[in-house]
Amino acid sequence: MATLDDLRRTTLGLPGSEERATTGGAAWFVRRKLYAWECHPWPSVPDDMREIIASELVVGVKVAERLDALALVQMAPEVFLRTTTPWGEPKVAFRMAGVDEGHLAELVTEAWRIQAPKYLRRQLDDLDS
């Protein structure tokens, strides 16, 4: 089971990443572009999803395409939520209790790559080489 500390550890290794406190919890940005966030049970969230978000840690991340989010939901509907709010698409939200640290790192890093400029993506690739 991944934790918020695991998420923070992953984001610390991503060039240009910064954490900010928001009214809904913590959120992570790269060059002022949101790529990961703690979900909050806003009134605009469907009732069944709001119950889940209110009772456990749920994180949202950007995805490249809406189809990517749908594929994750179909692959593991007990982990990935079918919808939260219509703003910020494409994105997917998931239950932190349902992912391990490695999968969390993969989801967050891919979200960062979607939002990061090329020079920061190259910087990460150089670190990984």
Tab-separated table of N, CA and C in Angstrom:
chain	number	residue	atom	x	y	z
A	1	MET	N	0.838	-1.184	0.000
A	1	MET	CA	0.000	0.000	0.000
A	1	MET	C	0.883	1.246	0.000
A	2	ALA	N	0.667	2.118	-0.946
A	2	ALA	CA	1.436	3.363	-1.050
A	2	ALA	C	0.884	4.401	-0.075
A	3	THR	N	1.754	5.298	0.337
A	3	THR	CA	1.377	6.352	1.276
A	3	THR	C	1.657	7.726	0.670
A	4	LEU	N	1.205	8.738	1.358
A	4	LEU	CA	1.492	10.109	0.942
A	4	LEU	C	2.995	10.378	1.004
A	5	ASP	N	3.681	9.768	1.949
A	5	ASP	CA	5.139	9.911	2.015
A	5	ASP	C	5.805	9.310	0.777
A	6	ASP	N	5.289	8.182	0.296
A	6	ASP	CA	5.809	7.579	-0.941
A	6	ASP	C	5.612	8.531	-2.115
A	7	LEU	N	4.446	9.147	-2.165
A	7	LEU	CA	4.157	10.109	-3.229
A	7	LEU	C	5.132	11.286	-3.156
A	8	ARG	N	5.335	11.799	-1.982
A	8	ARG	CA	6.271	12.923	-1.811
A	8	ARG	C	7.689	12.526	-2.209
A	9	ARG	N	8.104	11.322	-1.843
A	9	ARG	CA	9.436	10.839	-2.192
A	9	ARG	C	9.597	10.766	-3.714
A	10	THR	N	8.581	10.292	-4.404
A	10	THR	CA	8.621	10.215	-5.866
A	10	THR	C	8.714	11.605	-6.475
A	11	THR	N	7.890	12.528	-6.005
A	11	THR	CA	7.870	13.865	-6.597
A	11	THR	C	9.167	14.630	-6.334
A	12	LEU	N	9.831	14.339	-5.225
A	12	LEU	CA	11.106	15.009	-4.931
A	12	LEU	C	12.172	14.686	-5.968
A	13	GLY	N	12.067	13.532	-6.601
A	13	GLY	CA	13.043	13.138	-7.603
A	13	GLY	C	12.733	13.625	-9.009
A	14	LEU	N	11.649	14.359	-9.172
A	14	LEU	CA	11.247	14.844	-10.494
A	14	LEU	C	11.678	16.297	-10.663
A	15	PRO	N	12.508	16.586	-11.655
A	15	PRO	CA	13.012	17.952	-11.849
A	15	PRO	C	11.885	18.987	-11.979
A	16	GLY	N	12.039	20.076	-11.273
A	16	GLY	CA	11.079	21.174	-11.369
A	16	GLY	C	9.778	20.940	-10.631
A	17	SER	N	9.653	19.834	-9.932
A	17	SER	CA	8.412	19.524	-9.210
A	17	SER	C	8.336	20.338	-7.930
A	18	GLU	N	7.148	20.809	-7.632
A	18	GLU	CA	6.938	21.517	-6.370
A	18	GLU	C	5.601	21.142	-5.776
A	19	GLU	N	5.592	21.019	-4.463
A	19	GLU	CA	4.367	20.714	-3.732
A	19	GLU	C	3.771	22.010	-3.210
A	20	ARG	N	2.462	22.106	-3.305
A	20	ARG	CA	1.747	23.260	-2.744
A	20	ARG	C	0.560	22.762	-1.935
A	21	ALA	N	0.274	23.474	-0.866
A	21	ALA	CA	-0.932	23.197	-0.090
A	21	ALA	C	-2.100	23.896	-0.778
A	22	THR	N	-3.189	23.180	-0.964
A	22	THR	CA	-4.397	23.759	-1.548
A	22	THR	C	-5.554	23.555	-0.584
A	23	THR	N	-6.699	24.107	-0.893
A	23	THR	CA	-7.858	23.916	-0.018
A	23	THR	C	-8.297	22.460	0.031
A	24	GLY	N	-7.937	21.677	-0.972
A	24	GLY	CA	-8.316	20.269	-1.012
A	24	GLY	C	-7.223	19.336	-0.527
A	25	GLY	N	-6.080	19.859	-0.110
A	25	GLY	CA	-4.965	19.023	0.320
A	25	GLY	C	-3.710	19.406	-0.444
A	26	ALA	N	-2.773	18.483	-0.530
A	26	ALA	CA	-1.523	18.740	-1.236
A	26	ALA	C	-1.717	18.556	-2.740
A	27	ALA	N	-0.934	19.307	-3.504
A	27	ALA	CA	-0.952	19.188	-4.968
A	27	ALA	C	0.468	19.392	-5.463
A	28	TRP	N	0.777	18.742	-6.588
A	28	TRP	CA	2.120	18.818	-7.152
A	28	TRP	C	2.067	19.409	-8.544
A	29	PHE	N	3.012	20.316	-8.792
A	29	PHE	CA	3.064	21.073	-10.039
A	29	PHE	C	4.455	20.968	-10.647
A	30	VAL	N	4.507	21.119	-11.962
A	30	VAL	CA	5.771	21.290	-12.663
A	30	VAL	C	5.579	22.488	-13.587
A	31	ARG	N	6.409	23.513	-13.390
A	31	ARG	CA	6.294	24.763	-14.167
A	31	ARG	C	4.853	25.291	-14.141
A	32	ARG	N	4.271	25.336	-12.951
A	32	ARG	CA	2.922	25.851	-12.708
A	32	ARG	C	1.807	24.998	-13.318
A	33	LYS	N	2.122	23.805	-13.781
A	33	LYS	CA	1.104	22.899	-14.336
A	33	LYS	C	0.872	21.749	-13.351
A	34	LEU	N	-0.375	21.585	-12.967
A	34	LEU	CA	-0.777	20.537	-12.030
A	34	LEU	C	-0.608	19.155	-12.664
A	35	TYR	N	0.002	18.229	-11.908
A	35	TYR	CA	0.107	16.866	-12.426
A	35	TYR	C	-0.353	15.800	-11.430
A	36	ALA	N	-0.421	16.098	-10.147
A	36	ALA	CA	-0.917	15.144	-9.149
A	36	ALA	C	-1.511	15.921	-7.980
A	37	TRP	N	-2.505	15.336	-7.311
A	37	TRP	CA	-3.168	16.039	-6.217
A	37	TRP	C	-3.920	15.061	-5.340
A	38	GLU	N	-4.080	15.465	-4.077
A	38	GLU	CA	-4.962	14.747	-3.168
A	38	GLU	C	-6.388	15.116	-3.557
A	39	CYS	N	-7.236	14.126	-3.684
A	39	CYS	CA	-8.638	14.407	-4.025
A	39	CYS	C	-9.397	14.811	-2.763
A	40	HIS	N	-10.338	15.670	-2.938
A	40	HIS	CA	-11.168	16.186	-1.853
A	40	HIS	C	-12.633	15.917	-2.209
A	41	PRO	N	-13.467	15.586	-1.242
A	41	PRO	CA	-14.870	15.262	-1.547
A	41	PRO	C	-15.734	16.510	-1.802
A	42	TRP	N	-15.420	17.207	-2.884
A	42	TRP	CA	-16.175	18.408	-3.239
A	42	TRP	C	-17.626	18.055	-3.556
A	43	PRO	N	-18.552	18.974	-3.374
A	43	PRO	CA	-19.958	18.711	-3.708
A	43	PRO	C	-20.176	18.345	-5.181
A	44	SER	N	-19.282	18.764	-6.067
A	44	SER	CA	-19.432	18.456	-7.495
A	44	SER	C	-19.048	17.016	-7.837
A	45	VAL	N	-18.436	16.300	-6.900
A	45	VAL	CA	-18.060	14.905	-7.113
A	45	VAL	C	-19.307	14.040	-6.935
A	46	PRO	N	-19.542	13.069	-7.823
A	46	PRO	CA	-20.706	12.184	-7.662
A	46	PRO	C	-20.722	11.540	-6.269
A	47	ASP	N	-21.926	11.344	-5.739
A	47	ASP	CA	-22.103	10.870	-4.362
A	47	ASP	C	-21.292	9.623	-4.023
A	48	ASP	N	-21.330	8.608	-4.883
A	48	ASP	CA	-20.628	7.364	-4.560
A	48	ASP	C	-19.114	7.571	-4.522
A	49	MET	N	-18.594	8.408	-5.401
A	49	MET	CA	-17.165	8.693	-5.400
A	49	MET	C	-16.800	9.581	-4.206
A	50	ARG	N	-17.691	10.500	-3.859
A	50	ARG	CA	-17.446	11.403	-2.726
A	50	ARG	C	-17.322	10.600	-1.430
A	51	GLU	N	-18.127	9.560	-1.273
A	51	GLU	CA	-18.037	8.711	-0.077
A	51	GLU	C	-16.671	8.054	0.035
A	52	ILE	N	-16.161	7.548	-1.083
A	52	ILE	CA	-14.838	6.912	-1.095
A	52	ILE	C	-13.766	7.933	-0.759
A	53	ILE	N	-13.827	9.081	-1.409
A	53	ILE	CA	-12.811	10.124	-1.210
A	53	ILE	C	-12.832	10.650	0.221
A	54	ALA	N	-14.009	10.711	0.828
A	54	ALA	CA	-14.121	11.198	2.205
A	54	ALA	C	-13.591	10.182	3.212
A	55	SER	N	-13.573	8.896	2.846
A	55	SER	CA	-13.209	7.868	3.813
A	55	SER	C	-11.779	7.346	3.688
A	56	GLU	N	-11.095	7.667	2.588
A	56	GLU	CA	-9.723	7.171	2.419
A	56	GLU	C	-8.938	8.118	1.521
A	57	LEU	N	-7.624	7.899	1.472
A	57	LEU	CA	-6.761	8.743	0.665
A	57	LEU	C	-6.905	8.367	-0.811
A	58	VAL	N	-7.311	9.335	-1.608
A	58	VAL	CA	-7.456	9.174	-3.055
A	58	VAL	C	-6.610	10.260	-3.711
A	59	VAL	N	-5.861	9.863	-4.725
A	59	VAL	CA	-4.981	10.785	-5.439
A	59	VAL	C	-5.402	10.824	-6.895
A	60	GLY	N	-5.332	12.002	-7.489
A	60	GLY	CA	-5.605	12.165	-8.910
A	60	GLY	C	-4.323	12.502	-9.645
A	61	VAL	N	-4.221	12.042	-10.886
A	61	VAL	CA	-3.073	12.363	-11.732
A	61	VAL	C	-3.559	12.646	-13.150
A	62	LYS	N	-2.785	13.452	-13.847
A	62	LYS	CA	-3.053	13.690	-15.266
A	62	LYS	C	-2.692	12.440	-16.052
A	63	VAL	N	-3.415	12.194	-17.137
A	63	VAL	CA	-3.090	11.119	-18.078
A	63	VAL	C	-3.040	11.734	-19.471
A	64	ALA	N	-2.395	11.038	-20.395
A	64	ALA	CA	-2.225	11.584	-21.744
A	64	ALA	C	-3.547	11.690	-22.492
A	65	GLU	N	-4.367	10.669	-22.387
A	65	GLU	CA	-5.631	10.610	-23.128
A	65	GLU	C	-6.729	10.090	-22.217
A	66	ARG	N	-7.938	10.482	-22.493
A	66	ARG	CA	-9.085	9.968	-21.730
A	66	ARG	C	-9.158	8.444	-21.808
A	67	LEU	N	-8.774	7.892	-22.954
A	67	LEU	CA	-8.778	6.430	-23.105
A	67	LEU	C	-7.818	5.759	-22.120
A	68	ASP	N	-6.728	6.420	-21.783
A	68	ASP	CA	-5.793	5.872	-20.792
A	68	ASP	C	-6.481	5.739	-19.436
A	69	ALA	N	-7.239	6.754	-19.058
A	69	ALA	CA	-7.970	6.713	-17.795
A	69	ALA	C	-9.011	5.598	-17.821
A	70	LEU	N	-9.747	5.495	-18.918
A	70	LEU	CA	-10.769	4.448	-19.034
A	70	LEU	C	-10.149	3.057	-18.960
A	71	ALA	N	-8.988	2.882	-19.577
A	71	ALA	CA	-8.312	1.577	-19.542
A	71	ALA	C	-7.913	1.212	-18.108
A	72	LEU	N	-7.408	2.180	-17.356
A	72	LEU	CA	-7.033	1.909	-15.972
A	72	LEU	C	-8.253	1.538	-15.137
A	73	VAL	N	-9.350	2.249	-15.333
A	73	VAL	CA	-10.585	1.961	-14.590
A	73	VAL	C	-11.085	0.563	-14.931
A	74	GLN	N	-11.055	0.192	-16.202
A	74	GLN	CA	-11.516	-1.139	-16.600
A	74	GLN	C	-10.590	-2.229	-16.084
A	75	MET	N	-9.294	-1.941	-16.050
A	75	MET	CA	-8.304	-2.920	-15.598
A	75	MET	C	-8.445	-3.208	-14.095
A	76	ALA	N	-8.698	-2.168	-13.318
A	76	ALA	CA	-8.771	-2.322	-11.855
A	76	ALA	C	-9.830	-1.384	-11.280
A	77	PRO	N	-11.122	-1.691	-11.486
A	77	PRO	CA	-12.190	-0.788	-11.015
A	77	PRO	C	-12.259	-0.650	-9.503
A	78	GLU	N	-11.644	-1.575	-8.771
A	78	GLU	CA	-11.638	-1.473	-7.318
A	78	GLU	C	-10.579	-0.471	-6.836
A	79	VAL	N	-9.670	-0.068	-7.736
A	79	VAL	CA	-8.596	0.873	-7.388
A	79	VAL	C	-8.822	2.239	-8.033
A	80	PHE	N	-9.141	2.240	-9.325
A	80	PHE	CA	-9.283	3.485	-10.086
A	80	PHE	C	-10.749	3.900	-10.127
A	81	LEU	N	-11.007	5.159	-9.778
A	81	LEU	CA	-12.382	5.664	-9.734
A	81	LEU	C	-12.837	6.067	-11.127
A	82	ARG	N	-14.081	5.775	-11.445
A	82	ARG	CA	-14.578	6.028	-12.798
A	82	ARG	C	-14.671	7.502	-13.138
A	83	THR	N	-14.887	8.349	-12.136
A	83	THR	CA	-14.961	9.791	-12.388
A	83	THR	C	-14.851	10.539	-11.068
A	84	THR	N	-14.439	11.770	-11.134
A	84	THR	CA	-14.483	12.625	-9.944
A	84	THR	C	-15.207	13.923	-10.328
A	85	THR	N	-14.541	14.792	-11.034
A	85	THR	CA	-15.166	16.020	-11.524
A	85	THR	C	-14.815	16.171	-12.997
A	86	PRO	N	-15.593	16.936	-13.751
A	86	PRO	CA	-15.313	17.082	-15.176
A	86	PRO	C	-14.124	17.996	-15.488
A	87	TRP	N	-13.718	18.850	-14.577
A	87	TRP	CA	-12.610	19.767	-14.874
A	87	TRP	C	-11.290	19.012	-14.862
A	88	GLY	N	-10.329	19.547	-15.569
A	88	GLY	CA	-8.985	18.993	-15.543
A	88	GLY	C	-8.771	17.725	-16.340
A	89	GLU	N	-9.704	17.382	-17.218
A	89	GLU	CA	-9.545	16.163	-18.013
A	89	GLU	C	-8.413	16.316	-19.003
A	90	PRO	N	-7.741	15.276	-19.414
A	90	PRO	CA	-7.920	13.896	-18.945
A	90	PRO	C	-7.148	13.641	-17.648
A	91	LYS	N	-7.741	12.857	-16.785
A	91	LYS	CA	-7.160	12.541	-15.485
A	91	LYS	C	-7.746	11.235	-14.991
A	92	VAL	N	-7.149	10.700	-13.954
A	92	VAL	CA	-7.697	9.523	-13.291
A	92	VAL	C	-7.399	9.650	-11.803
A	93	ALA	N	-8.314	9.167	-10.989
A	93	ALA	CA	-8.132	9.162	-9.538
A	93	ALA	C	-8.038	7.710	-9.080
A	94	PHE	N	-7.251	7.486	-8.050
A	94	PHE	CA	-7.086	6.116	-7.568
A	94	PHE	C	-6.942	6.086	-6.056
A	95	ARG	N	-7.334	4.939	-5.504
A	95	ARG	CA	-7.231	4.702	-4.071
A	95	ARG	C	-5.784	4.344	-3.749
A	96	MET	N	-5.172	5.116	-2.892
A	96	MET	CA	-3.773	4.860	-2.541
A	96	MET	C	-3.609	3.476	-1.909
A	97	ALA	N	-4.607	3.011	-1.182
A	97	ALA	CA	-4.519	1.693	-0.552
A	97	ALA	C	-4.457	0.567	-1.579
A	98	GLY	N	-4.838	0.857	-2.822
A	98	GLY	CA	-4.879	-0.170	-3.855
A	98	GLY	C	-3.653	-0.243	-4.739
A	99	VAL	N	-2.679	0.639	-4.538
A	99	VAL	CA	-1.477	0.621	-5.382
A	99	VAL	C	-0.241	0.420	-4.507
A	100	ASP	N	0.750	-0.223	-5.088
A	100	ASP	CA	2.011	-0.359	-4.363
A	100	ASP	C	2.911	0.818	-4.727
A	101	GLU	N	4.023	0.911	-4.053
A	101	GLU	CA	4.924	2.053	-4.232
A	101	GLU	C	5.438	2.158	-5.670
A	102	GLY	N	5.735	1.025	-6.301
A	102	GLY	CA	6.227	1.034	-7.681
A	102	GLY	C	5.197	1.534	-8.669
A	103	HIS	N	3.957	1.086	-8.515
A	103	HIS	CA	2.890	1.527	-9.420
A	103	HIS	C	2.597	3.012	-9.205
A	104	LEU	N	2.626	3.441	-7.959
A	104	LEU	CA	2.438	4.860	-7.659
A	104	LEU	C	3.498	5.699	-8.368
A	105	ALA	N	4.753	5.277	-8.256
A	105	ALA	CA	5.844	6.017	-8.897
A	105	ALA	C	5.637	6.089	-10.403
A	106	GLU	N	5.175	5.001	-10.999
A	106	GLU	CA	4.918	4.975	-12.440
A	106	GLU	C	3.799	5.951	-12.821
A	107	LEU	N	2.697	5.931	-12.083
A	107	LEU	CA	1.567	6.818	-12.372
A	107	LEU	C	1.960	8.291	-12.225
A	108	VAL	N	2.659	8.613	-11.149
A	108	VAL	CA	3.028	10.002	-10.872
A	108	VAL	C	4.082	10.492	-11.864
A	109	THR	N	5.051	9.654	-12.168
A	109	THR	CA	6.100	10.059	-13.115
A	109	THR	C	5.517	10.277	-14.499
A	110	GLU	N	4.599	9.427	-14.914
A	110	GLU	CA	3.970	9.607	-16.228
A	110	GLU	C	3.139	10.896	-16.252
A	111	ALA	N	2.435	11.182	-15.161
A	111	ALA	CA	1.665	12.431	-15.079
A	111	ALA	C	2.602	13.637	-15.168
A	112	TRP	N	3.729	13.560	-14.465
A	112	TRP	CA	4.723	14.634	-14.525
A	112	TRP	C	5.212	14.815	-15.960
A	113	ARG	N	5.530	13.709	-16.651
A	113	ARG	CA	6.025	13.780	-18.039
A	113	ARG	C	5.012	14.468	-18.966
A	114	ILE	N	3.737	14.247	-18.731
A	114	ILE	CA	2.690	14.852	-19.568
A	114	ILE	C	2.714	16.375	-19.427
A	115	GLN	N	2.994	16.856	-18.243
A	115	GLN	CA	2.939	18.291	-17.971
A	115	GLN	C	4.291	18.998	-18.079
A	116	ALA	N	5.371	18.254	-17.961
A	116	ALA	CA	6.703	18.880	-17.927
A	116	ALA	C	7.161	19.301	-19.318
A	117	PRO	N	7.900	20.409	-19.392
A	117	PRO	CA	8.493	20.811	-20.672
A	117	PRO	C	9.607	19.830	-21.071
A	118	LYS	N	9.952	19.856	-22.354
A	118	LYS	CA	10.942	18.913	-22.894
A	118	LYS	C	12.268	18.952	-22.137
A	119	TYR	N	12.752	20.151	-21.818
A	119	TYR	CA	14.060	20.233	-21.178
A	119	TYR	C	14.075	19.540	-19.822
A	120	LEU	N	12.961	19.560	-19.083
A	120	LEU	CA	12.906	18.855	-17.800
A	120	LEU	C	12.763	17.347	-18.014
A	121	ARG	N	12.024	16.940	-19.038
A	121	ARG	CA	11.928	15.503	-19.349
A	121	ARG	C	13.302	14.951	-19.712
A	122	ARG	N	14.063	15.722	-20.506
A	122	ARG	CA	15.423	15.293	-20.861
A	122	ARG	C	16.304	15.202	-19.612
A	123	GLN	N	16.127	16.163	-18.719
A	123	GLN	CA	16.911	16.152	-17.480
A	123	GLN	C	16.622	14.880	-16.682
A	124	LEU	N	15.365	14.481	-16.578
A	124	LEU	CA	15.019	13.252	-15.882
A	124	LEU	C	15.602	12.036	-16.597
A	125	ASP	N	15.492	12.021	-17.912
A	125	ASP	CA	16.048	10.905	-18.683
A	125	ASP	C	17.550	10.788	-18.461
A	126	ASP	N	18.250	11.930	-18.385
A	126	ASP	CA	19.690	11.921	-18.138
A	126	ASP	C	20.007	11.371	-16.739
A	127	LEU	N	19.155	11.680	-15.767
A	127	LEU	CA	19.334	11.156	-14.417
A	127	LEU	C	19.150	9.639	-14.393
A	128	ASP	N	18.206	9.149	-15.196
A	128	ASP	CA	17.900	7.723	-15.230
A	128	ASP	C	18.930	6.911	-16.018
A	129	SER	N	19.747	7.599	-16.811
A	129	SER	CA	20.729	6.879	-17.661
A	129	SER	C	21.933	6.409	-16.876
